[in-house]
XYZ file of C-alpha atoms in Angstrom:
233
model
C 48.989 162.762 92.596
C 51.235 162.579 89.488
C 54.029 159.999 89.199
C 56.782 162.528 90.010
C 55.097 163.698 93.198
C 54.362 160.109 94.195
C 58.038 159.202 93.757
C 59.003 162.055 96.113
C 56.452 161.063 98.738
C 58.232 159.791 101.917
C 55.904 156.786 102.215
C 56.612 155.822 98.607
C 60.362 156.118 99.106
C 60.154 154.033 102.275
C 58.107 151.341 100.531
C 60.642 151.314 97.698
C 63.478 150.746 100.169
C 61.643 147.784 101.640
C 60.927 146.475 98.154
C 64.540 146.744 97.084
C 65.671 144.972 100.237
C 63.282 142.143 99.378
C 64.676 141.951 95.839
C 68.206 141.643 97.233
C 67.074 138.763 99.430
C 65.421 137.108 96.433
C 68.636 137.477 94.417
C 70.520 135.858 97.297
C 67.977 133.013 97.297
C 68.358 132.541 93.537
C 72.110 132.138 93.819
C 71.645 129.576 96.583
C 68.920 127.655 94.743
C 70.846 127.474 91.483
C 74.104 126.277 92.994
C 72.299 123.675 95.118
C 70.389 122.463 92.069
C 73.697 121.952 90.267
C 75.759 120.371 93.047
C 73.085 118.538 95.047
C 70.232 117.682 92.681
C 71.664 116.646 89.365
C 73.574 119.187 87.339
C 70.846 121.498 85.973
C 69.948 125.052 86.941
C 66.815 125.890 88.904
C 66.355 129.407 87.531
C 68.662 129.865 84.524
C 66.641 128.369 81.701
C 68.956 129.510 78.897
C 71.650 127.318 80.444
C 69.246 124.386 80.619
C 68.251 124.855 76.986
C 71.932 124.706 76.035
C 72.318 121.477 78.036
C 69.242 120.061 76.309
C 70.662 120.992 72.925
C 73.936 119.268 73.749
C 72.070 116.150 74.882
C 69.953 116.197 71.714
C 73.173 116.189 69.684
C 74.433 113.116 71.511
C 76.503 114.603 74.337
C 75.830 112.302 77.282
C 78.044 113.818 79.952
C 75.047 115.570 81.540
C 72.122 113.745 80.018
C 68.715 115.057 79.078
C 66.640 114.421 82.201
C 67.988 117.008 84.625
C 67.651 120.055 82.302
C 64.341 118.780 80.924
C 62.841 118.362 84.397
C 64.160 121.751 85.505
C 62.697 123.429 82.427
C 59.346 121.706 82.924
C 59.254 122.750 86.578
C 60.123 126.351 85.764
C 57.356 126.581 83.152
C 54.873 125.012 85.570
C 55.787 127.504 88.285
C 55.378 130.376 85.853
C 51.941 129.193 84.754
C 50.741 128.724 88.330
C 52.083 132.096 89.457
C 50.270 134.180 86.839
C 46.767 133.992 88.403
C 48.233 134.579 91.883
C 50.158 137.698 90.892
C 47.084 139.084 89.136
C 45.141 139.182 92.423
C 45.107 141.829 95.128
C 46.433 144.622 92.933
C 45.644 148.219 93.617
C 48.125 151.074 93.823
C 50.720 149.439 96.051
C 54.156 148.769 94.629
C 53.973 145.202 95.979
C 50.348 144.046 95.688
C 48.918 141.337 97.893
C 49.113 138.844 95.037
C 52.897 139.173 94.931
C 53.053 138.377 98.649
C 50.850 135.336 98.195
C 53.058 134.097 95.396
C 56.253 134.540 97.403
C 54.584 132.827 100.352
C 53.690 129.877 98.143
C 57.267 129.822 96.859
C 58.531 129.637 100.443
C 56.299 126.635 101.144
C 57.509 124.845 98.009
C 61.173 125.520 98.782
C 60.755 124.330 102.369
C 58.970 121.193 101.144
C 61.855 120.430 98.777
C 64.317 120.812 101.658
C 62.263 118.539 103.924
C 61.928 115.884 101.210
C 65.676 116.062 100.502
C 66.427 115.619 104.211
C 63.934 112.774 104.686
C 65.414 111.023 101.644
C 68.794 111.211 103.435
C 70.362 113.620 100.951
C 69.985 111.483 97.800
C 72.892 111.192 95.408
C 73.133 114.089 92.905
C 71.891 112.874 89.567
C 69.842 110.068 91.063
C 66.131 109.691 90.421
C 65.060 111.204 93.756
C 67.347 114.215 93.381
C 66.206 114.878 89.838
C 62.543 114.675 90.821
C 63.188 117.405 93.397
C 64.467 119.633 90.587
C 60.873 120.040 89.393
C 59.443 121.838 92.452
C 62.695 123.723 93.055
C 62.614 125.075 89.502
C 58.876 125.744 89.792
C 59.649 127.967 92.789
C 62.161 129.929 90.720
C 59.647 130.303 87.894
C 57.094 131.641 90.368
C 59.661 134.079 91.758
C 60.588 135.393 88.320
C 56.910 135.838 87.425
C 56.221 137.657 90.690
C 59.053 140.120 90.140
C 58.021 140.672 86.525
C 54.477 141.514 87.662
C 55.836 144.420 89.746
C 56.632 146.468 86.654
C 59.134 149.248 87.220
C 59.317 148.448 90.931
C 60.751 145.037 90.140
C 64.148 143.925 88.851
C 65.438 140.525 87.717
C 66.332 138.191 90.566
C 66.708 134.867 88.729
C 68.349 135.805 85.405
C 71.090 138.396 85.114
C 72.647 138.320 81.636
C 71.025 141.577 80.555
C 71.790 143.121 83.957
C 75.466 142.242 83.642
C 75.567 143.493 80.038
C 74.005 146.830 80.967
C 76.366 147.183 83.915
C 79.497 146.612 81.820
C 78.167 148.838 79.010
C 77.560 151.639 81.507
C 81.069 151.239 82.873
C 82.557 151.247 79.370
C 80.650 154.417 78.443
C 82.401 156.283 81.297
C 79.468 158.605 81.739
C 78.441 160.116 85.105
C 76.032 157.690 86.707
C 76.777 155.115 84.029
C 77.433 152.355 86.557
C 74.208 151.132 88.165
C 74.912 150.456 91.828
C 71.539 148.721 92.145
C 72.602 146.181 89.516
C 75.935 145.685 91.286
C 74.115 144.982 94.552
C 71.864 142.337 93.026
C 74.752 140.633 91.244
C 76.731 140.659 94.484
C 73.808 139.029 96.300
C 73.528 136.352 93.615
C 77.247 135.601 93.988
C 77.018 135.638 97.785
C 74.018 133.305 97.703
C 75.933 130.750 95.666
C 79.000 130.993 97.909
C 76.924 130.871 101.068
C 74.975 127.803 99.976
C 78.150 125.893 99.168
C 79.687 126.801 102.528
C 76.536 125.807 104.419
C 76.405 122.521 102.512
C 80.014 121.860 103.467
C 79.583 122.654 107.172
C 75.909 121.760 107.786
C 74.863 119.526 104.889
C 71.530 118.555 106.440
C 70.226 122.129 106.392
C 71.765 123.458 103.174
C 68.624 123.149 101.072
C 66.638 125.142 103.630
C 68.658 128.283 102.845
C 66.612 129.412 99.788
C 63.365 128.953 101.744
C 64.677 131.023 104.661
C 65.778 133.824 102.332
C 62.465 133.992 100.449
C 60.588 133.917 103.766
C 62.724 136.855 104.904
C 61.778 138.709 101.706
C 58.097 138.115 102.466
C 58.566 139.531 105.974
C 60.327 142.614 104.603
C 57.589 143.273 102.026
C 54.868 142.757 104.608
C 56.602 145.214 106.933
C 56.777 147.744 104.117
C 53.090 147.387 103.392
C 52.171 148.046 107.032
C 54.053 151.333 107.240
């Protein structure tokens, strides 16, 4: 079956819908993880490494308002998660849009995120910027690195869920071109989920502070369930 016929196949279209739903959930989780990393764990991003590199550059030049440790630990965690995810995503391939290896990697990410939330709760919600909070940035950022690597391994079935600068640029460029179909609704949906994830995490932290850090884990777990359901059909 050629690629065009495969794209028109009902089973393929159904699997793609499940996959896109999972990517929206992952975008939601990214927004939640990043805002919680900033407000609850010490002022660095969990998944936006360009921002952390800027913070590191500022610290290297003597700007002490943020300090070097939070962005350095987040960057180290992200790189570690990326390295660990590569062999996982390479397994269980085949012709499926979401191979088994991607599911394993997202499952491992869920476990890491849940472990961070449990540790944060057991530590009685340590002060942002304190040693305990900053240490938790490492596994949280590792989870985001694993997520980004998993999505990248999907090829054309994937789409960014942790970094969105190019997505936003393409969206605005398409709008400015004023061409039919120039605005990518799929990009709008993922950006909206990122925004909603950040807002939702802040609201949960305000109302139910003890469970706020569990939100990213719940969202990634939901993505795993959606992908698994798509694979069964």
